[in-house]
Short mmCIF file of C-alpha atoms and ligand atoms in Angstrom, two decimals:
data_model
loop_
_atom_site.label_atom_id
_atom_site.label_comp_id
_atom_site.label_asym_id
_atom_site.label_seq_id
_atom_site.Cartn_x
_atom_site.Cartn_y
_atom_site.Cartn_z
CA MET A 866 251.07 106.50 -175.97
CA ARG A 867 247.44 107.04 -175.91
CA ASP A 868 248.39 110.86 -175.67
CA LEU A 869 250.66 110.78 -178.70
CA SER A 870 248.35 108.75 -181.03
CA PHE A 871 245.48 110.90 -180.05
CA LEU A 872 247.55 113.91 -180.59
CA TYR A 873 248.59 112.86 -183.92
CA MET A 874 245.05 111.91 -184.85
CA VAL A 875 243.76 115.41 -183.69
CA THR A 876 246.51 117.38 -185.27
CA SER A 877 246.36 115.76 -188.72
CA SER A 878 242.66 116.06 -188.90
CA ILE A 879 242.69 119.67 -187.73
CA HIS A 880 244.85 120.62 -190.63
CA ARG A 881 241.93 119.71 -193.07
CA LEU A 882 239.37 121.75 -190.99
CA THR A 883 239.10 125.50 -191.64
CA ARG A 884 236.35 127.00 -189.47
CA VAL A 885 237.04 127.15 -185.69
CA GLU A 886 233.66 125.68 -184.86
CA GLU A 887 234.38 122.77 -187.06
CA VAL A 888 237.72 122.27 -185.13
CA LEU A 889 236.09 122.57 -181.84
CA ARG A 890 233.25 120.22 -182.63
CA PHE A 891 235.69 117.62 -183.86
CA LEU A 892 237.80 117.91 -180.57
CA VAL A 893 234.71 117.66 -178.25
CA ASN A 894 233.33 114.75 -180.25
CA GLU A 895 236.64 112.99 -180.03
CA VAL A 896 237.61 113.63 -176.50
CA THR A 897 234.08 112.95 -175.21
CA ARG A 898 233.96 109.47 -176.91
CA ALA A 899 237.50 108.70 -176.08
CA LEU A 900 236.97 109.36 -172.27
CA ASN A 901 233.40 107.53 -172.20
CA ALA A 902 231.94 110.76 -171.06
CA GLU A 903 228.37 111.73 -171.73
CA ILE A 904 228.73 115.38 -172.12
CA GLY A 905 231.45 117.68 -173.66
CA ILE A 906 231.27 121.39 -173.93
CA VAL A 907 233.65 124.19 -174.98
CA TYR A 908 232.89 127.52 -173.52
CA THR A 909 234.25 131.02 -174.51
CA LEU A 910 233.88 134.25 -172.66
CA ASP A 911 231.33 136.85 -173.89
CA THR A 912 232.90 140.10 -172.89
CA ALA A 913 229.74 142.06 -173.08
CA SER A 914 227.99 139.80 -170.45
CA LYS A 915 231.07 138.61 -168.71
CA ARG A 916 229.59 135.08 -168.79
CA LEU A 917 231.01 131.96 -170.46
CA LEU A 918 228.70 130.63 -173.24
CA PRO A 919 228.97 127.33 -174.92
CA VAL A 920 230.20 127.46 -178.47
CA VAL A 921 230.04 123.73 -179.17
CA SER A 922 228.76 120.73 -177.27
CA ARG A 923 227.99 117.02 -177.62
CA GLY A 924 225.46 115.09 -175.37
CA LEU A 925 223.25 117.94 -174.23
CA ARG A 926 219.62 117.63 -174.71
CA LYS A 927 217.99 119.98 -177.56
CA GLY A 928 218.15 123.51 -176.59
CA GLU A 929 219.83 122.89 -173.30
CA ASP A 930 223.13 124.72 -174.38
CA GLU A 931 221.01 127.80 -175.06
CA LYS A 932 220.22 127.90 -171.22
CA LEU A 933 223.95 127.74 -170.29
CA ALA A 934 225.45 130.94 -169.52
CA VAL A 935 228.07 130.58 -166.80
CA LYS A 936 228.96 133.39 -164.39
CA VAL A 937 232.79 133.65 -164.50
CA ASP A 938 232.83 133.43 -160.38
CA ASP A 939 230.29 130.53 -160.29
CA SER A 940 230.65 126.68 -160.66
CA ALA A 941 233.54 124.47 -161.77
CA VAL A 942 233.61 125.92 -165.13
CA GLY A 943 233.72 129.56 -164.00
CA ARG A 944 236.72 128.76 -161.45
CA ALA A 945 238.66 126.85 -164.12
CA PHE A 946 238.48 130.04 -166.31
CA GLU A 947 239.07 132.42 -163.36
CA GLU A 948 241.74 130.74 -161.68
CA GLY A 949 243.41 129.01 -164.80
CA ARG A 950 243.51 125.54 -163.34
CA ILE A 951 242.06 122.10 -163.92
CA ILE A 952 238.98 121.10 -161.90
CA ASN A 953 238.49 117.37 -161.58
CA ALA A 954 235.80 116.27 -159.22
CA VAL A 955 233.12 113.77 -158.44
CA VAL A 956 229.89 114.35 -156.57
CA GLY A 957 230.56 114.92 -152.87
CA GLU A 958 233.82 116.61 -153.33
CA SER A 959 234.25 120.28 -152.37
CA ASP A 960 235.22 121.37 -155.97
CA PHE A 961 231.98 119.65 -157.39
CA HIS A 962 229.85 122.53 -158.56
CA PRO A 963 228.24 121.33 -161.82
CA THR A 964 226.69 123.85 -164.30
CA LEU A 965 223.93 121.57 -165.81
CA ASP A 966 220.84 121.36 -163.82
CA GLY A 967 218.78 118.30 -164.09
CA MET A 968 221.30 116.27 -165.97
CA GLU A 969 222.47 114.03 -163.00
CA VAL A 970 226.09 114.69 -163.72
CA ASN A 971 228.12 112.96 -161.02
CA SER A 972 231.78 113.54 -162.32
CA LEU A 973 233.22 116.68 -164.07
CA LEU A 974 236.49 117.69 -165.62
CA CYS A 975 237.06 121.47 -166.48
CA VAL A 976 240.16 122.39 -168.15
CA PRO A 977 241.05 125.90 -169.05
CA VAL A 978 241.65 126.65 -172.68
CA LYS A 979 244.92 128.57 -172.45
CA GLY A 980 245.95 131.01 -175.35
CA ARG A 981 249.45 132.61 -175.56
CA LYS A 982 248.53 135.57 -173.51
CA ASN A 983 245.22 134.87 -171.74
CA ILE A 984 242.59 132.23 -171.07
CA LEU A 985 240.20 131.94 -173.92
CA GLY A 986 237.73 129.54 -172.54
CA VAL A 987 237.02 126.20 -170.88
CA LEU A 988 236.66 122.55 -172.17
CA GLU A 989 234.26 120.68 -169.74
CA LEU A 990 233.62 116.94 -169.81
CA CYS A 991 230.73 115.33 -167.62
CA ARG A 992 230.00 111.77 -166.62
CA LEU A 993 226.64 110.65 -165.28
CA HIS A 994 228.30 107.89 -163.27
CA PRO A 995 230.43 108.99 -160.27
CA LEU A 996 233.93 107.74 -161.99
CA LYS A 997 236.46 110.51 -161.44
CA PHE A 998 238.67 111.19 -164.36
CA SER A 999 242.17 109.64 -164.06
CA LEU A 1000 245.45 111.67 -164.54
CA ASP A 1001 245.89 110.19 -167.89
CA GLU A 1002 242.63 111.34 -169.05
CA GLU A 1003 243.28 114.80 -167.53
CA ARG A 1004 246.45 115.09 -169.69
CA LEU A 1005 244.56 113.92 -172.78
CA VAL A 1006 241.96 116.75 -172.36
CA THR A 1007 244.73 119.15 -171.69
CA VAL A 1008 246.22 118.26 -175.12
CA ALA A 1009 242.75 118.79 -176.63
CA ALA A 1010 242.36 122.14 -174.94
CA GLY A 1011 245.66 123.21 -176.23
CA GLN A 1012 244.50 122.40 -179.89
CA ALA A 1013 241.24 124.37 -179.15
CA ALA A 1014 243.44 127.26 -178.07
CA ILE A 1015 245.35 127.10 -181.42
CA ALA A 1016 242.21 126.98 -183.47
CA MET A 1017 240.86 129.77 -181.60
CA GLU A 1018 243.91 132.05 -181.77
CA ASN A 1019 244.40 131.21 -185.56
CA ILE A 1020 240.82 132.24 -186.27
CA GLN A 1021 241.37 135.60 -184.26
CA ASN A 1022 244.40 136.11 -186.32
CA LEU A 1023 242.55 135.29 -189.60
CA GLU A 1024 239.70 137.63 -188.49
CA GLU A 1025 242.34 140.54 -187.62
CA LEU A 1026 243.91 139.82 -191.11
CA GLU A 1027 240.55 140.00 -192.89
CA LYS A 1028 239.72 143.25 -191.22
CA THR A 1029 243.04 144.71 -192.25
CA VAL A 1030 242.46 143.52 -195.76
CA ARG A 1031 238.74 145.32 -195.50
CA GLU A 1032 240.44 148.48 -194.48
CA LEU A 1033 243.05 148.45 -197.02
CA LYS A 1034 240.41 147.74 -199.75
CA ALA A 1035 238.45 150.58 -198.40
CA VAL A 1036 241.68 152.91 -198.58
CA ASP A 1037 242.30 151.70 -202.09
CA GLU A 1038 238.81 152.58 -203.18
CA LEU A 1039 239.07 156.05 -201.49
CA LYS A 1040 242.23 156.55 -203.54
CA ASN A 1041 240.50 155.52 -206.67
CA ASN A 1042 237.39 157.69 -206.01
CA LEU A 1043 239.76 160.46 -204.92
CA LEU A 1044 241.52 160.48 -208.11
CA ALA A 1045 238.10 160.34 -210.11
CA ASN A 1046 236.62 163.04 -208.04
CA VAL A 1047 239.62 165.40 -207.90
CA SER A 1048 240.18 165.11 -211.83
CA HIS A 1049 236.30 165.67 -212.26
CA GLU A 1050 236.29 168.74 -209.97
CA LEU A 1051 239.41 170.22 -211.81
CA ARG A 1052 238.03 169.37 -215.33
CA THR A 1053 234.61 170.91 -214.87
CA PRO A 1054 235.82 174.68 -214.60
CA ILE A 1055 238.12 174.14 -217.45
CA THR A 1056 235.16 172.78 -219.65
CA ILE A 1057 233.12 175.64 -218.46
CA ALA A 1058 235.96 178.41 -219.12
CA LYS A 1059 236.83 176.92 -222.31
CA GLY A 1060 233.33 176.92 -223.72
CA ALA A 1061 232.68 180.42 -222.54
CA LEU A 1062 235.90 181.74 -224.11
CA GLU A 1063 235.30 180.18 -227.44
CA LEU A 1064 231.68 181.63 -227.48
CA ALA A 1065 233.18 185.01 -226.33
CA MET A 1066 235.71 185.00 -229.40
CA ASP A 1067 232.65 185.10 -231.80
CA GLU A 1068 230.41 187.28 -229.81
CA LYS A 1069 229.98 190.66 -231.33
CA ASN A 1070 227.62 191.91 -228.51
CA VAL A 1071 229.99 193.51 -225.91
CA LYS A 1072 227.45 193.08 -222.98
CA LYS A 1073 226.97 189.32 -224.00
CA ARG A 1074 230.74 188.99 -224.49
CA ASN A 1075 231.52 190.34 -221.02
CA GLY A 1076 229.00 187.97 -219.62
CA LEU A 1077 230.74 185.14 -221.16
CA LEU A 1078 234.16 186.28 -220.05
CA LYS A 1079 232.85 186.76 -216.46
CA MET A 1080 231.50 183.18 -216.72
CA ALA A 1081 235.21 182.02 -217.66
CA VAL A 1082 236.58 184.04 -214.85
CA ASN A 1083 234.31 182.57 -212.22
CA ALA A 1084 234.96 179.06 -213.20
CA LEU A 1085 238.70 179.77 -213.13
CA VAL A 1086 238.18 181.32 -209.61
CA ARG A 1087 236.56 178.18 -208.55
CA GLN A 1088 239.41 176.07 -209.89
CA ASN A 1089 241.82 178.15 -208.02
CA PHE A 1090 239.92 177.58 -204.95
CA ILE A 1091 240.17 173.78 -205.50
CA VAL A 1092 243.85 173.83 -206.17
CA GLY A 1093 244.38 176.08 -203.08
CA ASP A 1094 242.60 173.56 -200.98
CA LEU A 1095 244.76 170.70 -202.58
CA ILE A 1096 248.09 172.68 -201.72
CA GLU A 1097 246.88 173.43 -198.18
CA ALA A 1098 245.96 169.69 -197.58
CA ALA A 1099 249.26 168.66 -198.89
CA ASN A 1100 250.83 170.84 -196.22
CA LEU A 1101 248.23 170.61 -193.31
CA GLU A 1102 250.63 170.60 -190.44
CA ARG A 1103 250.48 174.41 -190.38
CA SER A 1104 252.06 176.07 -187.33
CA LYS A 1105 250.51 178.68 -185.24
CA SER A 1106 253.21 180.98 -186.10
CA GLU A 1107 252.36 180.98 -189.71
CA LEU A 1108 249.15 182.64 -188.84
CA LYS A 1109 248.87 186.40 -189.27
CA MET A 1110 247.03 187.10 -186.18
CA GLU A 1111 244.88 190.34 -185.76
CA GLU A 1112 241.77 191.52 -184.32
CA VAL A 1113 238.78 190.59 -186.26
CA ASN A 1114 235.34 191.82 -186.03
CA LEU A 1115 233.08 188.94 -186.56
CA VAL A 1116 229.83 190.95 -187.75
CA GLN A 1117 231.79 192.46 -190.65
CA LEU A 1118 233.45 189.22 -191.62
CA ILE A 1119 230.40 187.15 -191.34
CA THR A 1120 228.35 189.71 -193.34
CA LEU A 1121 230.92 190.05 -196.02
CA VAL A 1122 231.34 186.26 -196.53
CA SER A 1123 227.63 185.51 -196.49
CA ASP A 1124 227.07 188.26 -199.16
CA GLU A 1125 229.19 186.35 -201.32
CA PHE A 1126 226.79 183.53 -201.29
CA LYS A 1127 223.85 185.41 -202.29
CA PRO A 1128 223.46 184.22 -205.88
CA MET A 1129 223.70 180.60 -204.90
CA LEU A 1130 221.08 181.16 -202.27
CA ILE A 1131 218.88 182.73 -204.65
CA LYS A 1132 219.24 179.85 -207.13
CA ASP A 1133 218.63 177.12 -204.69
CA LYS A 1134 215.75 179.29 -202.97
CA ILE A 1135 217.45 178.85 -199.61
CA LYS A 1136 216.90 181.35 -196.72
CA MET A 1137 220.01 182.56 -194.76
CA LYS A 1138 219.43 184.01 -191.19
CA ILE A 1139 222.29 185.82 -189.15
CA SER A 1140 222.02 186.11 -185.57
CA ILE A 1141 225.09 187.80 -183.67
CA GLU A 1142 224.91 188.46 -180.12
CA ASN A 1143 225.14 192.12 -178.92
CA CYS A 1144 228.55 193.37 -178.03
CA LEU A 1145 230.33 190.46 -179.52
CA PRO A 1146 233.98 190.93 -178.81
CA PRO A 1147 236.39 190.77 -181.70
CA VAL A 1148 238.29 187.53 -181.95
CA ARG A 1149 242.12 187.08 -182.50
CA ALA A 1150 242.43 185.27 -185.89
CA ASP A 1151 244.12 185.48 -189.15
CA ASN A 1152 241.48 187.22 -191.22
CA LYS A 1153 242.07 185.36 -194.47
CA GLN A 1154 242.07 181.87 -192.97
CA LEU A 1155 238.91 182.67 -190.86
CA LYS A 1156 237.22 183.72 -194.19
CA HIS A 1157 238.25 180.38 -195.73
CA VAL A 1158 236.70 178.55 -192.60
CA LEU A 1159 233.46 180.40 -192.87
CA ARG A 1160 233.29 180.00 -196.72
CA ASN A 1161 233.67 176.33 -196.39
CA LEU A 1162 231.09 175.84 -193.66
CA ILE A 1163 228.50 177.94 -195.53
CA SER A 1164 229.17 176.37 -199.03
CA ASN A 1165 228.58 172.89 -197.49
CA ALA A 1166 225.50 174.26 -195.68
CA ILE A 1167 224.11 175.24 -199.15
CA LYS A 1168 225.49 172.14 -201.08
CA PHE A 1169 223.90 169.69 -198.79
CA ASN A 1170 220.75 171.65 -198.21
CA LYS A 1171 217.51 170.96 -199.80
CA GLU A 1172 215.66 173.40 -202.09
CA GLY A 1173 213.66 175.73 -200.00
CA GLY A 1174 215.92 175.07 -196.99
CA GLU A 1175 217.42 177.40 -194.25
CA ILE A 1176 220.81 178.49 -193.04
CA ILE A 1177 221.35 180.10 -189.61
CA ILE A 1178 224.60 181.64 -188.80
CA GLU A 1179 225.14 182.45 -184.97
CA ALA A 1180 227.83 183.93 -183.00
CA ARG A 1181 228.12 184.45 -179.17
CA GLU A 1182 230.51 184.93 -176.50
CA ARG A 1183 231.37 181.74 -174.34
CA GLY A 1184 233.72 182.60 -171.51
CA ASN A 1185 236.98 183.88 -172.97
CA MET A 1186 236.05 182.25 -176.34
CA VAL A 1187 233.73 183.36 -179.25
CA GLU A 1188 231.47 180.57 -180.71
CA VAL A 1189 230.21 180.66 -184.45
CA CYS A 1190 227.68 178.17 -185.53
CA VAL A 1191 226.51 177.20 -188.99
CA SER A 1192 223.37 175.30 -188.96
CA ASP A 1193 221.49 173.88 -191.91
CA THR A 1194 218.27 171.95 -192.83
CA GLY A 1195 219.88 169.69 -195.17
CA ILE A 1196 220.45 165.90 -195.82
CA GLY A 1197 222.43 165.38 -192.63
CA ILE A 1198 225.20 163.13 -191.67
CA PRO A 1199 224.89 159.53 -190.41
CA GLU A 1200 226.13 159.31 -186.72
CA ASP A 1201 228.89 156.82 -187.37
CA ARG A 1202 230.50 158.98 -189.78
CA LEU A 1203 230.64 162.33 -187.89
CA ASP A 1204 234.12 161.96 -186.68
CA LYS A 1205 235.22 160.87 -190.05
CA ILE A 1206 234.28 163.85 -192.07
CA PHE A 1207 237.20 165.82 -190.74
CA GLU A 1208 239.61 163.40 -192.27
CA ARG A 1209 241.27 164.51 -195.42
CA PHE A 1210 239.45 163.58 -198.62
CA TYR A 1211 236.72 161.74 -196.58
CA GLN A 1212 233.13 162.15 -198.24
CA VAL A 1213 230.21 160.45 -196.87
CA ASP A 1214 229.46 159.70 -200.61
CA SER A 1215 232.56 159.30 -202.64
CA SER A 1216 231.27 157.00 -205.13
CA PRO A 1217 231.62 157.80 -208.95
CA SER A 1218 227.72 158.22 -208.93
CA ARG A 1219 227.68 160.71 -206.16
CA ARG A 1220 225.37 163.52 -206.23
CA TYR A 1221 227.50 166.25 -204.73
CA GLY A 1222 230.72 167.67 -205.97
CA GLY A 1223 233.92 168.55 -203.85
CA THR A 1224 237.32 166.83 -202.99
CA GLY A 1225 236.53 166.16 -199.25
CA LEU A 1226 239.23 168.55 -198.15
CA GLY A 1227 237.17 171.46 -196.94
CA LEU A 1228 236.56 170.19 -193.51
CA ALA A 1229 240.03 168.81 -192.78
CA ILE A 1230 241.45 172.31 -193.66
CA VAL A 1231 238.65 173.89 -191.35
CA LYS A 1232 239.63 171.80 -188.41
CA GLU A 1233 243.23 172.33 -188.82
CA THR A 1234 242.84 176.05 -188.89
CA VAL A 1235 240.51 176.39 -186.11
CA GLU A 1236 242.84 174.33 -183.95
CA ALA A 1237 245.75 176.21 -184.99
CA HIS A 1238 243.90 179.16 -183.72
CA GLY A 1239 243.50 177.44 -180.39
CA GLY A 1240 239.70 176.67 -180.96
CA ARG A 1241 237.74 173.57 -181.36
CA ILE A 1242 235.14 172.54 -184.06
CA THR A 1243 232.22 170.16 -183.33
CA VAL A 1244 229.28 168.85 -185.36
CA GLU A 1245 225.87 167.70 -184.44
CA SER A 1246 223.74 166.13 -187.12
CA LYS A 1247 220.50 164.18 -187.66
CA LEU A 1248 220.18 162.29 -190.85
CA GLY A 1249 217.42 163.94 -193.17
CA LYS A 1250 217.04 166.93 -190.90
CA GLY A 1251 220.12 168.81 -190.95
CA SER A 1252 223.60 169.66 -189.48
CA ARG A 1253 225.20 172.15 -187.24
CA PHE A 1254 228.89 173.03 -187.11
CA CYS A 1255 230.14 175.13 -184.35
CA PHE A 1256 233.69 176.26 -183.78
CA THR A 1257 235.41 178.44 -181.11
CA LEU A 1258 238.01 181.16 -181.28
CA PRO A 1259 239.84 183.14 -178.56
CA ALA A 1260 238.11 186.54 -177.89
CA ALA A 1261 240.67 189.35 -178.39
CA ARG A 1262 241.07 190.71 -174.66
CA LYS A 1263 240.35 194.26 -173.98
CA GLU A 1264 243.80 195.33 -173.14
CA GLU A 1265 245.28 193.91 -176.31
P1 LIG B 1628 233.46 168.14 -199.65
O1 LIG B 1628 232.34 169.00 -199.40
O2 LIG B 1628 234.43 168.73 -200.72
O3 LIG B 1628 233.13 166.71 -200.10
P2 LIG B 1628 234.27 168.57 -196.90
O4 LIG B 1628 235.68 168.14 -196.32
O5 LIG B 1628 233.64 169.98 -196.88
O6 LIG B 1628 234.33 167.97 -198.47
O7 LIG B 1628 233.16 167.58 -196.41
C1 LIG B 1628 233.26 166.45 -196.24
C2 LIG B 1628 231.97 165.47 -196.07
O8 LIG B 1628 231.30 165.74 -195.09
C3 LIG B 1628 231.10 165.91 -197.37
O9 LIG B 1628 231.32 165.11 -198.50
C4 LIG B 1628 229.77 165.40 -196.79
O10 LIG B 1628 229.65 164.12 -197.02
C5 LIG B 1628 229.82 165.71 -195.43
N1 LIG B 1628 229.31 167.12 -195.07
C6 LIG B 1628 230.03 168.20 -194.84
N2 LIG B 1628 229.26 169.24 -194.58
C7 LIG B 1628 227.97 168.81 -194.39
C8 LIG B 1628 226.58 169.42 -194.37
N3 LIG B 1628 226.53 170.69 -193.84
N4 LIG B 1628 225.57 168.51 -194.57
C9 LIG B 1628 225.74 167.21 -194.77
N5 LIG B 1628 226.94 166.61 -195.15
C10 LIG B 1628 227.96 167.45 -194.85
#
């Protein structure tokens, strides 16, 4: 009877409590009082230190609980957790291993808090007088430990749910930013081309008119580049068989692509150095796709650089691969974003107020292309100091 009324009182009160600590505190208070114990503690496992730490307690001296960190293999609490069994012992019995120094505990009861899959913690009750806890009392504490388990698991579920909601919100924000960013990226060249063409229509001076027409063409080329990236990204699972493999001379390719960026380098006062190992073997690659990879890495190295910064392009042989690295002295990438930047549409700053343009597709396409060639891409970066992207490609073997 005592079990049932206690259970009823506990469950009906728990309904009104929302935080796990409140539930556990309520349980410890009630059960300690009901059993005339002086001390009640709920421990949970701290996975990092592999120790049981008290989450709530009653009857401890101030600051006492801070000193309590129970080794899982030590003491009655540790064994109740490790072995998943109730330990009920008074001073003098072999199971009597109290955790509290200097508190003159003479009777203890440790009940594992069993979750659906594993043991979540231990509920410990201590008495100063050597009166052993009865079987009835053991059962009562087991009921309380069951309630504690439900509260702990519910809060775990709630935390997981909150995490999922946070992730979904981030995806939603990404989607909204993406729509805004892509529309902005597509509209900018249209605005430039439209303005240049309108001016060209009224321009009598042939040289000036040609300049305006060139401006319109460049804007449309840029737009074509963006649309090309969007189409590629929609269809990223490109198979190796779609690549038109040939022997590519990297010295020629790097020189050709880096020359395309000269006007941008001059505008941003950025120096570019090229360092290619002597006798570098050609690589087996799709020439067009490889150009796209280099263009993307170089254009990022310029875009995220600082005025007066530097870019180094290096190429060297590494075993049966050739490694190409593009380093810059730009803004760098936070360490926790390094693996994210290769995801489609990911941008370290994708907010509407962001400083750098782009769709967040370039690196996803670069990674996919390099891997389709049988290579790998890596990145190292120091925030505020710069980034270094390196990719490998199979060297073309001599007999081929
Ligand atoms: P985009 O440049 O269009 O934003 P990318 O896929 O090329 O898209 O790059 C994704 C993100 O990775 C960029 O928005 C930027 O935050 C980061 N990033 C890429 N390259 C660099 C770089 N060289 N320096 C600093 N950040 C970079």
